[in-house]
């Protein structure tokens, strides 16, 4: 790969890092790191992109997450600019070929003239007067006036002294992180038969399975009987499939619990151990459905784990879950999001988290700015999002849009005085975040590059309804589940589904106990399996409350979400 890089950048590489002067150093060649570097280079800056791993593309090309979590409104994709360019290059489908994605990212870097260095871990960093001044890597020191940390764990910002919460610490439940995933590759699977099975009417109605283009999702009933080698460490969820150009299938389904996302050695050890579990999974699929998977062969596992969560930055502003769901806009918004508040399990066997679908919401520039550092931005799922808000804001399309915003923000600070964009030059990102004029200039330039900041679809705030305050407090803890069709609203006047009510109890009792109450909730899920997607009846609610040692709740059907919020707020301190 280094040979290829020398072909791309022969003159720049010949200078050596010790003598080169850069306007911006981006650490992490993740999708968002690529867009940050490319945007800044397109705006006329000299950019160095450093990557501790072996390739560009992060979770897409190294973690083999080959399906994009897209968000749209009636005007189309919520993210434009460089993300839309990348989406076009990979074929404009949700699922894509990982080799094609890597080629597309390299092409974007090459066309913009970004200098790239791979396999360069951090040795040390130096900070003076709240400014990152130097990054030391094995090849020598690197200096620049501005830095962007695009790593999934915000490692550079952490090493430089920025403050974080760990996992879902901000919810008060515990410090756990969502399960990670090892994606594996299957060969010898007849895609046509899989496509037909996933689109079979009965399967779709019962389990929500389906397939379209390169994508497939389902087989929840098939995988339910899988017994992991270590049930405390592994679980198998429904199969998410992405068909590759060579006919193989990338499978996103094997969950890993207890992963320490910020420890590279631990991640690699767990990846190698999980590769053995993937062999067991394939053997199970061959045995249980020989017609579809009888000829399946494990053709490899991803070079790295798909890590959903680790740290969360204490930024100048932390985006909150209710701001996401209700579609709040901000005067300093630099990207638009809308992917569902969809979180993975924290415990083996736990019901996944689903809190509804947001109305399109803005992500403020301040969420990228560490409180302690003035010349560094954090662009990743570890940026300034509360852990539940990150269920939505962590997805790749959103992060690529934020990466572009970060690159343009650096260019604004470097070029604005010469271009006459601001009367008073600004020195750093703290000053930019406080300047209405600078933020207006930043948003104007991003809009010129194709970014979106508004949508005709808005949220619905029900602040006057009983249970609103309680519902918001629960939502911020991940304890107010809602269906996908509940968009941009808490739905306080609507009936609460039995499955959603039980999910809230389950999530709390798994984290905080007592175990006796958790057993009651899990038994209820088993007994009322056929009613989980139906409105909660008051008779059923009172049976459950009595089993939990609580008093009955008077009233008539249906049990509304507002009424449930008041009850849950009391039950889940």
Protein backbone atom coordinates (compact mmCIF):
# COMPACT_ATOMS: atom_id res chain seq x y z
CA UNK A 1 0.00 0.00 0.00
CA UNK A 2 2.88 2.38 0.76
CA UNK A 3 4.11 1.85 -2.81
CA UNK A 4 0.70 2.88 -4.07
CA UNK A 5 0.79 5.97 -1.89
CA UNK A 6 4.17 6.97 -3.33
CA UNK A 7 2.67 6.69 -6.80
CA UNK A 8 -0.20 8.96 -5.73
CA UNK A 9 1.93 11.54 -3.93
CA UNK A 10 5.58 11.20 -5.05
CA UNK A 11 6.59 14.80 -4.48
CA UNK A 12 4.90 15.26 -1.11
CA UNK A 13 6.18 12.02 0.34
CA UNK A 14 9.72 12.78 -0.75
CA UNK A 15 9.74 15.86 1.47
CA UNK A 16 9.34 13.87 4.70
CA UNK A 17 7.07 14.69 7.56
CA UNK A 18 9.69 16.57 9.58
CA UNK A 19 9.94 19.38 6.99
CA UNK A 20 6.38 19.60 5.67
CA UNK A 21 4.03 22.33 6.82
CA UNK A 22 0.31 21.55 6.91
CA UNK A 23 -2.81 23.63 7.39
CA UNK A 24 -4.67 20.64 8.79
CA UNK A 25 -3.87 17.19 10.13
CA UNK A 26 -6.74 14.69 10.18
CA UNK A 27 -6.24 11.65 12.38
CA UNK A 28 -8.27 8.65 11.25
CA UNK A 29 -8.98 7.66 7.62
CA UNK A 30 -12.54 6.71 8.51
CA UNK A 31 -15.33 7.76 6.11
CA UNK A 32 -15.69 11.02 8.04
CA UNK A 33 -11.92 11.46 8.13
CA UNK A 34 -11.80 11.18 4.35
CA UNK A 35 -14.52 13.79 3.85
CA UNK A 36 -12.86 16.16 6.36
CA UNK A 37 -9.54 15.88 4.55
CA UNK A 38 -11.04 16.09 1.06
CA UNK A 39 -13.21 19.11 1.89
CA UNK A 40 -10.31 21.03 3.39
CA UNK A 41 -8.07 20.18 0.42
CA UNK A 42 -10.78 21.22 -2.04
CA UNK A 43 -10.95 24.55 -0.19
CA UNK A 44 -7.26 25.11 -0.89
CA UNK A 45 -5.56 23.79 2.26
CA UNK A 46 -2.58 21.50 2.56
CA UNK A 47 -3.86 18.42 4.39
CA UNK A 48 -2.23 15.37 5.94
CA UNK A 49 -4.41 12.35 6.68
CA UNK A 50 -2.95 9.92 9.22
CA UNK A 51 -4.37 6.45 9.80
CA UNK A 52 -3.19 4.03 12.50
CA UNK A 53 -4.56 1.04 10.57
CA UNK A 54 -3.82 -0.51 7.20
CA UNK A 55 -6.41 1.11 4.95
CA UNK A 56 -8.87 3.92 4.41
CA UNK A 57 -12.61 3.60 4.93
CA UNK A 58 -12.81 2.53 8.57
CA UNK A 59 -15.97 0.64 9.40
CA UNK A 60 -17.05 0.45 5.74
CA UNK A 61 -13.93 -1.19 4.31
CA UNK A 62 -12.15 -2.61 7.37
CA UNK A 63 -15.24 -3.52 9.39
CA UNK A 64 -17.14 -4.62 6.25
CA UNK A 65 -20.26 -2.68 7.25
CA UNK A 66 -21.48 -2.86 3.66
CA UNK A 67 -24.93 -1.32 4.13
CA UNK A 68 -25.42 2.40 4.65
CA UNK A 69 -27.91 3.64 7.25
CA UNK A 70 -29.68 6.11 4.99
CA UNK A 71 -32.12 8.81 6.07
CA UNK A 72 -34.44 10.57 3.63
CA UNK A 73 -37.37 12.94 3.54
CA UNK A 74 -39.66 13.68 0.60
CA UNK A 75 -36.90 15.79 -0.96
CA UNK A 76 -34.42 12.89 -0.93
CA UNK A 77 -31.27 12.14 1.04
CA UNK A 78 -30.76 14.30 4.11
CA UNK A 79 -27.00 14.44 3.50
CA UNK A 80 -25.59 16.03 0.35
CA UNK A 81 -22.14 17.26 -0.58
CA UNK A 82 -19.30 14.74 -0.43
CA UNK A 83 -21.51 11.99 0.96
CA UNK A 84 -23.77 12.24 -2.09
CA UNK A 85 -20.67 12.09 -4.31
CA UNK A 86 -19.49 8.94 -2.51
CA UNK A 87 -22.99 7.42 -2.72
CA UNK A 88 -22.99 8.00 -6.47
CA UNK A 89 -19.57 6.40 -6.89
CA UNK A 90 -20.62 3.18 -5.11
CA UNK A 91 -23.75 2.69 -7.18
CA UNK A 92 -26.47 4.63 -5.29
CA UNK A 93 -27.70 1.60 -3.36
CA UNK A 94 -27.91 1.14 0.40
CA UNK A 95 -25.65 -1.94 0.18
CA UNK A 96 -22.42 -1.87 -1.79
CA UNK A 97 -19.26 -3.75 -2.67
CA UNK A 98 -16.53 -2.97 -0.12
CA UNK A 99 -13.72 -2.96 -2.69
CA UNK A 100 -15.63 -0.46 -4.78
CA UNK A 101 -16.15 1.70 -1.68
CA UNK A 102 -12.43 1.67 -0.89
CA UNK A 103 -11.59 2.59 -4.49
CA UNK A 104 -14.10 5.45 -4.34
CA UNK A 105 -12.57 6.87 -1.15
CA UNK A 106 -9.04 6.63 -2.57
CA UNK A 107 -10.20 8.38 -5.74
CA UNK A 108 -11.71 11.23 -3.72
CA UNK A 109 -8.47 11.65 -1.76
CA UNK A 110 -6.33 11.50 -4.89
CA UNK A 111 -8.45 13.99 -6.80
CA UNK A 112 -8.32 16.46 -3.91
CA UNK A 113 -4.55 16.09 -3.45
CA UNK A 114 -4.63 14.86 0.14
CA UNK A 115 -1.43 13.36 1.51
CA UNK A 116 -2.12 10.01 3.22
CA UNK A 117 -0.01 8.00 5.64
CA UNK A 118 -1.11 4.57 6.82
CA UNK A 119 -0.03 2.49 9.85
CA UNK A 120 1.05 5.52 11.89
CA UNK A 121 -0.07 5.08 15.52
CA UNK A 122 0.24 7.94 17.97
CA UNK A 123 3.43 8.03 20.04
CA UNK A 124 2.56 11.16 22.00
CA UNK A 125 0.80 14.50 21.73
CA UNK A 126 1.74 17.93 23.06
CA UNK A 127 -0.71 20.58 24.24
CA UNK A 128 0.01 24.19 25.20
CA UNK A 129 -2.53 26.78 26.33
CA UNK A 130 -5.49 24.58 25.32
CA UNK A 131 -4.07 24.05 21.86
CA UNK A 132 -2.79 20.81 20.38
CA UNK A 133 0.66 21.72 19.05
CA UNK A 134 2.29 18.47 18.03
CA UNK A 135 1.45 14.90 17.16
CA UNK A 136 4.36 12.48 17.32
CA UNK A 137 4.23 9.37 15.13
CA UNK A 138 6.97 6.83 14.38
CA UNK A 139 8.09 8.83 11.32
CA UNK A 140 8.56 12.01 13.31
CA UNK A 141 6.68 15.00 14.75
CA UNK A 142 3.76 16.54 12.88
CA UNK A 143 2.69 20.12 13.48
CA UNK A 144 -0.28 22.08 12.18
CA UNK A 145 -2.46 24.95 13.39
CA UNK A 146 -5.58 22.76 13.28
CA UNK A 147 -6.45 19.10 13.83
CA UNK A 148 -9.50 16.89 13.25
CA UNK A 149 -9.89 13.65 15.20
CA UNK A 150 -11.95 11.34 12.99
CA UNK A 151 -11.23 8.08 14.81
CA UNK A 152 -14.25 6.14 16.04
CA UNK A 153 -12.97 6.37 19.63
CA UNK A 154 -11.68 9.99 19.52
CA UNK A 155 -8.27 8.69 20.55
CA UNK A 156 -6.37 11.85 19.61
CA UNK A 157 -8.72 14.10 21.56
CA UNK A 158 -8.60 11.73 24.53
CA UNK A 159 -4.79 11.69 24.53
CA UNK A 160 -4.79 15.50 24.28
CA UNK A 161 -6.87 15.87 27.43
CA UNK A 162 -10.48 16.22 26.24
CA UNK A 163 -13.17 14.98 28.63
CA UNK A 164 -15.57 12.14 27.84
CA UNK A 165 -18.26 9.97 29.32
CA UNK A 166 -17.86 6.24 28.83
CA UNK A 167 -20.50 4.17 27.08
CA UNK A 168 -23.97 5.05 28.36
CA UNK A 169 -22.63 6.52 31.59
CA UNK A 170 -24.70 9.68 31.06
CA UNK A 171 -27.94 7.68 31.44
CA UNK A 172 -27.10 6.67 35.01
CA UNK A 173 -27.66 2.98 34.15
CA UNK A 174 -24.02 1.83 33.84
CA UNK A 175 -20.94 2.42 31.67
CA UNK A 176 -21.61 -0.38 29.20
CA UNK A 177 -21.29 0.11 25.46
CA UNK A 178 -23.53 -1.36 22.80
CA UNK A 179 -22.53 -4.74 21.43
CA UNK A 180 -19.92 -4.79 18.67
CA UNK A 181 -20.18 -6.98 15.56
CA UNK A 182 -17.83 -9.19 13.59
CA UNK A 183 -18.97 -9.21 9.96
CA UNK A 184 -18.11 -12.40 8.05
CA UNK A 185 -18.20 -13.41 4.40
CA UNK A 186 -20.17 -16.35 2.97
CA UNK A 187 -19.54 -17.95 -0.40
CA UNK A 188 -21.68 -20.57 -2.12
CA UNK A 189 -25.06 -19.15 -1.04
CA UNK A 190 -27.71 -18.98 -3.83
CA UNK A 191 -28.76 -15.32 -3.72
CA UNK A 192 -31.87 -15.90 -5.80
CA UNK A 193 -33.23 -18.45 -3.32
CA UNK A 194 -32.34 -16.20 -0.37
CA UNK A 195 -34.02 -13.24 -2.08
CA UNK A 196 -37.19 -15.26 -2.64
CA UNK A 197 -37.26 -16.58 0.95
CA UNK A 198 -36.83 -13.13 2.46
CA UNK A 199 -39.62 -11.68 0.33
CA UNK A 200 -42.05 -14.53 1.01
CA UNK A 201 -45.25 -12.87 2.20
CA UNK A 202 -45.56 -14.86 5.42
CA UNK A 203 -41.96 -14.20 6.39
CA UNK A 204 -42.34 -10.47 5.75
CA UNK A 205 -45.54 -10.20 7.78
CA UNK A 206 -44.30 -12.24 10.74
CA UNK A 207 -40.75 -11.00 11.11
CA UNK A 208 -40.29 -7.87 8.98
CA UNK A 209 -37.86 -9.67 6.67
CA UNK A 210 -37.17 -8.48 3.15
CA UNK A 211 -34.66 -8.09 0.33
CA UNK A 212 -34.03 -5.47 -2.31
CA UNK A 213 -31.14 -4.92 -4.70
CA UNK A 214 -27.97 -6.02 -2.92
CA UNK A 215 -29.58 -5.98 0.55
CA UNK A 216 -31.32 -8.66 2.58
CA UNK A 217 -32.54 -8.78 6.17
CA UNK A 218 -34.33 -11.42 8.18
CA UNK A 219 -34.13 -15.09 9.24
CA UNK A 220 -34.89 -14.10 12.84
CA UNK A 221 -36.67 -17.40 13.43
CA UNK A 222 -33.79 -19.40 11.99
CA UNK A 223 -31.12 -17.80 14.20
CA UNK A 224 -33.24 -17.90 17.37
CA UNK A 225 -32.16 -21.46 18.06
CA UNK A 226 -28.42 -20.78 17.85
CA UNK A 227 -26.55 -21.54 21.08
CA UNK A 228 -23.25 -19.61 21.26
CA UNK A 229 -20.09 -21.23 22.59
CA UNK A 230 -20.18 -18.59 25.35
CA UNK A 231 -23.65 -17.02 25.78
CA UNK A 232 -22.18 -14.29 27.98
CA UNK A 233 -19.98 -13.07 25.13
CA UNK A 234 -21.79 -13.82 21.86
CA UNK A 235 -25.27 -13.67 20.37
CA UNK A 236 -26.66 -14.15 16.89
CA UNK A 237 -29.26 -11.66 15.66
CA UNK A 238 -31.26 -11.70 12.43
CA UNK A 239 -29.02 -11.75 9.36
CA UNK A 240 -28.29 -8.47 7.57
CA UNK A 241 -26.85 -9.38 4.17
CA UNK A 242 -24.93 -7.32 1.60
CA UNK A 243 -24.23 -9.00 -1.76
CA UNK A 244 -20.77 -8.30 -3.18
CA UNK A 245 -19.64 -8.03 -6.81
CA UNK A 246 -18.10 -11.51 -6.66
CA UNK A 247 -21.41 -13.04 -5.52
CA UNK A 248 -20.39 -13.54 -1.90
CA UNK A 249 -22.49 -12.25 0.99
CA UNK A 250 -21.26 -10.13 3.88
CA UNK A 251 -23.22 -11.06 7.02
CA UNK A 252 -23.80 -8.56 9.83
CA UNK A 253 -25.28 -10.68 12.63
CA UNK A 254 -22.67 -11.90 15.14
CA UNK A 255 -22.77 -9.71 18.27
CA UNK A 256 -19.90 -9.41 20.75
CA UNK A 257 -20.47 -8.17 24.30
CA UNK A 258 -18.03 -6.63 26.76
CA UNK A 259 -15.85 -5.13 24.02
CA UNK A 260 -13.46 -2.39 25.13
CA UNK A 261 -13.61 -0.22 22.03
CA UNK A 262 -10.70 2.02 22.95
CA UNK A 263 -8.15 -0.80 23.40
CA UNK A 264 -6.69 -1.93 20.02
CA UNK A 265 -5.02 -5.04 21.46
CA UNK A 266 -8.22 -6.17 23.13
CA UNK A 267 -10.17 -5.55 19.93
CA UNK A 268 -7.83 -7.69 17.86
CA UNK A 269 -7.85 -10.49 20.41
CA UNK A 270 -11.64 -10.50 20.48
CA UNK A 271 -11.81 -10.38 16.68
CA UNK A 272 -9.66 -13.52 16.39
CA UNK A 273 -11.70 -15.32 19.04
CA UNK A 274 -14.96 -14.29 17.37
CA UNK A 275 -13.69 -15.69 14.05
CA UNK A 276 -13.95 -19.15 15.64
CA UNK A 277 -17.53 -18.35 16.65
CA UNK A 278 -18.29 -17.38 13.05
CA UNK A 279 -17.28 -20.91 11.99
CA UNK A 280 -19.83 -22.32 14.45
CA UNK A 281 -22.49 -19.96 13.09
CA UNK A 282 -21.93 -21.11 9.51
CA UNK A 283 -22.07 -24.77 10.55
CA UNK A 284 -25.37 -24.06 12.32
CA UNK A 285 -26.86 -22.35 9.25
CA UNK A 286 -25.83 -25.24 7.00
CA UNK A 287 -27.48 -27.73 9.32
CA UNK A 288 -30.71 -25.83 10.00
CA UNK A 289 -31.49 -24.70 6.45
CA UNK A 290 -29.58 -26.89 3.98
CA UNK A 291 -31.64 -25.66 1.02
CA UNK A 292 -30.38 -22.07 1.44
CA UNK A 293 -27.13 -22.50 3.36
CA UNK A 294 -26.14 -26.13 2.75
CA UNK A 295 -23.37 -25.08 0.34
CA UNK A 296 -22.29 -22.00 2.35
CA UNK A 297 -18.57 -21.59 3.06
CA UNK A 298 -16.96 -19.17 5.48
CA UNK A 299 -14.67 -17.12 3.25
CA UNK A 300 -13.17 -14.85 5.90
CA UNK A 301 -13.98 -12.30 8.57
CA UNK A 302 -13.62 -8.52 8.55
CA UNK A 303 -10.15 -7.08 9.25
CA UNK A 304 -11.62 -5.17 12.20
CA UNK A 305 -14.66 -5.22 14.44
CA UNK A 306 -17.63 -2.94 13.90
CA UNK A 307 -17.56 -0.99 17.18
CA UNK A 308 -20.75 1.00 17.72
CA UNK A 309 -19.84 2.86 20.89
CA UNK A 310 -16.99 3.74 23.20
CA UNK A 311 -16.52 7.33 24.42
CA UNK A 312 -18.78 10.38 24.15
CA UNK A 313 -17.16 13.83 24.07
CA UNK A 314 -17.99 16.54 26.57
CA UNK A 315 -18.29 19.16 23.86
CA UNK A 316 -19.35 22.78 23.96
CA UNK A 317 -22.83 21.33 23.40
CA UNK A 318 -24.12 17.76 23.82
CA UNK A 319 -26.92 16.74 21.47
CA UNK A 320 -29.83 15.15 23.36
CA UNK A 321 -32.18 12.32 22.42
CA UNK A 322 -35.35 14.44 22.52
CA UNK A 323 -33.72 17.06 20.27
CA UNK A 324 -33.06 14.26 17.81
CA UNK A 325 -36.52 12.66 17.95
CA UNK A 326 -38.45 15.93 17.81
CA UNK A 327 -36.35 17.36 14.98
CA UNK A 328 -34.79 20.37 16.68
CA UNK A 329 -32.86 22.81 14.53
CA UNK A 330 -29.94 24.96 15.68
CA UNK A 331 -28.54 28.25 14.35
CA UNK A 332 -25.12 26.58 14.11
CA UNK A 333 -26.32 23.30 12.56
CA UNK A 334 -23.81 21.99 10.02
CA UNK A 335 -25.53 18.73 9.01
CA UNK A 336 -28.98 17.19 8.93
CA UNK A 337 -29.85 13.79 10.41
CA UNK A 338 -32.90 11.59 10.56
CA UNK A 339 -31.93 7.93 11.02
CA UNK A 340 -34.05 6.09 13.64
CA UNK A 341 -33.05 6.08 17.30
CA UNK A 342 -32.03 2.47 16.87
CA UNK A 343 -29.61 1.03 19.43
CA UNK A 344 -28.09 -2.42 19.73
CA UNK A 345 -28.28 -4.53 22.89
CA UNK A 346 -25.98 -4.01 25.87
CA UNK A 347 -26.56 -7.49 27.34
CA UNK A 348 -26.79 -10.90 25.61
CA UNK A 349 -30.42 -11.72 24.92
CA UNK A 350 -31.59 -8.17 25.49
CA UNK A 351 -34.32 -6.68 23.31
CA UNK A 352 -32.72 -4.11 20.93
CA UNK A 353 -33.45 -0.45 21.50
CA UNK A 354 -35.90 1.40 19.24
CA UNK A 355 -37.15 4.82 20.36
CA UNK A 356 -38.87 6.01 17.19
CA UNK A 357 -37.88 7.78 13.97
CA UNK A 358 -36.73 11.41 14.26
CA UNK A 359 -38.03 14.30 12.27
CA UNK A 360 -35.02 15.70 10.39
CA UNK A 361 -32.80 17.38 12.99
CA UNK A 362 -29.72 19.57 12.91
CA UNK A 363 -26.36 18.78 14.49
CA UNK A 364 -24.74 21.90 15.97
CA UNK A 365 -21.14 22.76 15.18
CA UNK A 366 -20.55 23.08 18.93
CA UNK A 367 -21.03 19.30 19.28
CA UNK A 368 -17.72 18.81 17.47
CA UNK A 369 -15.71 21.17 19.70
CA UNK A 370 -14.07 19.82 22.90
CA UNK A 371 -14.45 22.01 25.96
CA UNK A 372 -10.72 21.85 26.76
CA UNK A 373 -9.17 22.15 23.27
CA UNK A 374 -9.47 25.14 20.98
CA UNK A 375 -7.89 23.96 17.70
CA UNK A 376 -9.25 20.41 17.42
CA UNK A 377 -12.58 19.04 16.21
CA UNK A 378 -13.97 15.56 16.93
CA UNK A 379 -15.95 13.98 14.10
CA UNK A 380 -17.21 10.46 14.86
CA UNK A 381 -19.78 8.62 16.94
CA UNK A 382 -17.58 9.70 19.89
CA UNK A 383 -18.37 13.41 19.30
CA UNK A 384 -20.63 15.51 21.51
CA UNK A 385 -23.75 13.37 21.50
CA UNK A 386 -25.47 11.92 24.54
CA UNK A 387 -25.31 8.13 24.30
CA UNK A 388 -28.97 7.78 23.30
CA UNK A 389 -28.78 10.63 20.75
CA UNK A 390 -25.85 8.72 19.23
CA UNK A 391 -28.23 5.86 18.34
CA UNK A 392 -29.08 8.09 15.36
CA UNK A 393 -26.16 10.50 15.00
CA UNK A 394 -23.49 7.77 14.90
CA UNK A 395 -24.36 6.49 11.40
CA UNK A 396 -21.88 6.85 8.54
CA UNK A 397 -23.83 9.20 6.19
CA UNK A 398 -24.31 11.70 9.01
CA UNK A 399 -20.66 11.41 10.07
CA UNK A 400 -19.45 11.97 6.50
CA UNK A 401 -21.52 15.15 6.35
CA UNK A 402 -20.02 16.32 9.65
CA UNK A 403 -16.55 15.49 8.36
CA UNK A 404 -17.09 17.77 5.39
CA UNK A 405 -18.31 20.51 7.73
CA UNK A 406 -15.17 20.15 9.85
CA UNK A 407 -12.89 20.45 6.82
CA UNK A 408 -14.69 23.55 5.59
CA UNK A 409 -14.57 25.07 9.10
CA UNK A 410 -10.78 24.77 9.11
CA UNK A 411 -10.62 26.38 5.68
CA UNK A 412 -12.81 29.21 6.93
CA UNK A 413 -10.40 29.96 9.77
CA UNK A 414 -7.36 29.75 7.47
CA UNK A 415 -8.76 31.63 4.45
CA UNK A 416 -11.49 33.93 5.75
CA UNK A 417 -9.26 36.92 6.56
CA UNK A 418 -7.74 36.92 3.08
CA UNK A 419 -11.13 36.40 1.44
CA UNK A 420 -12.74 39.20 3.43
CA UNK A 421 -15.40 36.91 4.89
CA UNK A 422 -15.05 38.30 8.41
CA UNK A 423 -14.11 41.71 9.75
CA UNK A 424 -12.20 40.28 12.72
CA UNK A 425 -10.00 37.18 12.17
CA UNK A 426 -10.81 34.22 14.39
CA UNK A 427 -8.09 32.15 16.02
CA UNK A 428 -9.78 28.87 16.85
CA UNK A 429 -12.94 26.76 16.92
CA UNK A 430 -14.15 28.19 20.23
CA UNK A 431 -14.18 31.66 18.68
CA UNK A 432 -15.83 30.32 15.53
CA UNK A 433 -18.56 28.63 17.58
CA UNK A 434 -19.28 31.95 19.34
CA UNK A 435 -19.39 34.07 16.17
CA UNK A 436 -22.74 34.34 14.43
CA UNK A 437 -21.06 35.90 11.40
CA UNK A 438 -18.55 33.07 11.10
CA UNK A 439 -21.20 30.39 11.49
CA UNK A 440 -23.32 32.04 8.84
CA UNK A 441 -20.32 32.05 6.49
CA UNK A 442 -19.64 28.37 7.28
CA UNK A 443 -23.23 27.32 6.62
CA UNK A 444 -23.34 29.36 3.42
CA UNK A 445 -20.21 27.65 2.08
CA UNK A 446 -21.49 24.21 3.06
CA UNK A 447 -24.79 24.94 1.32
CA UNK A 448 -22.86 25.91 -1.80
CA UNK A 449 -21.17 22.50 -1.60
CA UNK A 450 -24.57 20.76 -1.46
CA UNK A 451 -25.23 20.39 2.28
CA UNK A 452 -28.79 20.46 3.61
CA UNK A 453 -29.88 22.24 6.79
CA UNK A 454 -33.67 22.14 6.61
CA UNK A 455 -36.55 19.84 5.72
CA UNK A 456 -40.25 20.38 5.01
CA UNK A 457 -40.94 17.66 7.57
CA UNK A 458 -41.00 18.82 11.19
CA UNK A 459 -41.45 17.28 14.61
CA UNK A 460 -44.37 17.66 17.01
CA UNK A 461 -43.67 18.86 20.56
CA UNK A 462 -46.38 17.93 23.07
CA UNK A 463 -45.14 19.99 26.01
CA UNK A 464 -48.67 20.64 27.33
CA UNK A 465 -49.68 16.98 27.51
CA UNK A 466 -49.46 15.03 30.78
CA UNK A 467 -46.32 12.93 30.87
CA UNK A 468 -44.22 15.13 28.55
CA UNK A 469 -41.53 15.99 31.10
CA UNK A 470 -41.36 12.38 32.27
CA UNK A 471 -41.24 11.03 28.72
CA UNK A 472 -38.30 13.30 27.83
CA UNK A 473 -36.40 12.21 30.94
CA UNK A 474 -37.01 8.55 30.11
CA UNK A 475 -36.09 9.02 26.45
CA UNK A 476 -32.72 10.52 27.38
CA UNK A 477 -32.01 7.30 29.29
CA UNK A 478 -33.16 5.06 26.44
CA UNK A 479 -36.22 3.98 28.44
CA UNK A 480 -39.13 5.21 26.30
CA UNK A 481 -39.38 2.82 23.36
CA UNK A 482 -41.42 3.67 20.29
CA UNK A 483 -42.12 2.04 16.91
CA UNK A 484 -40.53 3.12 13.62
CA UNK A 485 -43.79 4.68 12.46
CA UNK A 486 -43.75 7.07 15.43
CA UNK A 487 -41.92 9.87 13.61
CA UNK A 488 -40.89 13.16 15.14
CA UNK A 489 -43.12 12.73 18.17
CA UNK A 490 -43.34 11.20 21.62
CA UNK A 491 -46.88 10.12 20.71
CA UNK A 492 -48.21 10.78 24.20
CA UNK A 493 -51.86 10.55 23.19
CA UNK A 494 -51.38 7.29 21.30
CA UNK A 495 -51.66 3.78 22.79
CA UNK A 496 -48.41 2.27 23.97
CA UNK A 497 -47.57 -1.13 22.53
CA UNK A 498 -47.17 -3.99 24.99
CA UNK A 499 -43.74 -4.82 23.56
CA UNK A 500 -42.52 -1.23 23.99
CA UNK A 501 -43.70 -1.07 27.60
CA UNK A 502 -41.97 -4.36 28.43
CA UNK A 503 -38.79 -3.28 26.64
CA UNK A 504 -38.46 -0.23 28.88
CA UNK A 505 -38.78 -2.38 32.00
CA UNK A 506 -36.39 -4.98 30.65
CA UNK A 507 -33.68 -2.46 29.76
CA UNK A 508 -33.80 -0.91 33.22
CA UNK A 509 -33.93 -4.13 35.23
CA UNK A 510 -31.08 -5.72 33.22
CA UNK A 511 -28.88 -2.79 34.19
CA UNK A 512 -30.07 -2.01 37.70
CA UNK A 513 -31.99 -5.05 38.90
CA UNK A 514 -33.50 -6.57 40.89
CA UNK A 515 -33.27 -9.89 39.07
CA UNK A 516 -36.69 -10.95 40.36
CA UNK A 517 -38.35 -8.14 38.46
CA UNK A 518 -36.36 -8.89 35.32
CA UNK A 519 -37.60 -12.49 35.44
CA UNK A 520 -41.19 -11.24 35.62
CA UNK A 521 -40.70 -9.04 32.57
CA UNK A 522 -38.99 -11.76 30.52
CA UNK A 523 -41.74 -14.22 31.40
CA UNK A 524 -44.32 -11.68 30.28
CA UNK A 525 -42.55 -11.34 26.93
CA UNK A 526 -42.70 -15.10 26.54
CA UNK A 527 -46.36 -15.46 27.55
CA UNK A 528 -47.63 -12.52 25.50
CA UNK A 529 -45.39 -13.06 22.47
CA UNK A 530 -48.32 -12.82 20.03
CA UNK A 531 -49.50 -9.52 21.54
CA UNK A 532 -46.21 -7.58 21.70
CA UNK A 533 -47.07 -5.42 18.69
CA UNK A 534 -50.59 -4.68 19.95
CA UNK A 535 -51.74 -1.86 22.27
CA UNK A 536 -51.25 -2.57 25.95
CA UNK A 537 -54.56 -3.48 27.62
CA UNK A 538 -55.20 -2.19 31.12
CA UNK A 539 -56.07 -5.67 32.36
CA UNK A 540 -52.69 -6.95 31.13
CA UNK A 541 -50.91 -3.94 32.63
CA UNK A 542 -52.47 -4.57 36.04
CA UNK A 543 -51.54 -8.26 35.89
CA UNK A 544 -47.95 -7.19 35.24
CA UNK A 545 -47.96 -4.57 37.99
CA UNK A 546 -49.29 -7.06 40.52
CA UNK A 547 -46.58 -9.56 39.52
CA UNK A 548 -44.02 -6.80 40.14
CA UNK A 549 -45.49 -6.07 43.55
CA UNK A 550 -47.07 -2.78 42.48
CA UNK A 551 -50.63 -1.55 42.86
CA UNK A 552 -53.22 -1.56 40.10
CA UNK A 553 -53.69 1.42 37.77
CA UNK A 554 -57.27 2.59 37.31
CA UNK A 555 -58.70 3.91 34.07
CA UNK A 556 -59.99 2.72 30.72
CA UNK A 557 -58.37 1.36 27.61
CA UNK A 558 -56.22 2.23 25.84
CA UNK A 559 -53.15 2.84 28.02
CA UNK A 560 -51.62 5.90 26.39
CA UNK A 561 -47.94 6.61 26.02
CA UNK A 562 -48.34 9.70 28.21
CA UNK A 563 -49.92 7.62 30.97
CA UNK A 564 -47.18 5.02 30.56
CA UNK A 565 -44.50 7.73 30.86
CA UNK A 566 -45.90 8.82 34.22
CA UNK A 567 -45.96 5.22 35.44
CA UNK A 568 -42.49 4.32 34.13
CA UNK A 569 -40.98 7.46 35.61
CA UNK A 570 -42.16 6.23 39.00
CA UNK A 571 -41.11 2.60 38.47
CA UNK A 572 -37.65 3.32 37.00
CA UNK A 573 -35.90 5.79 39.34
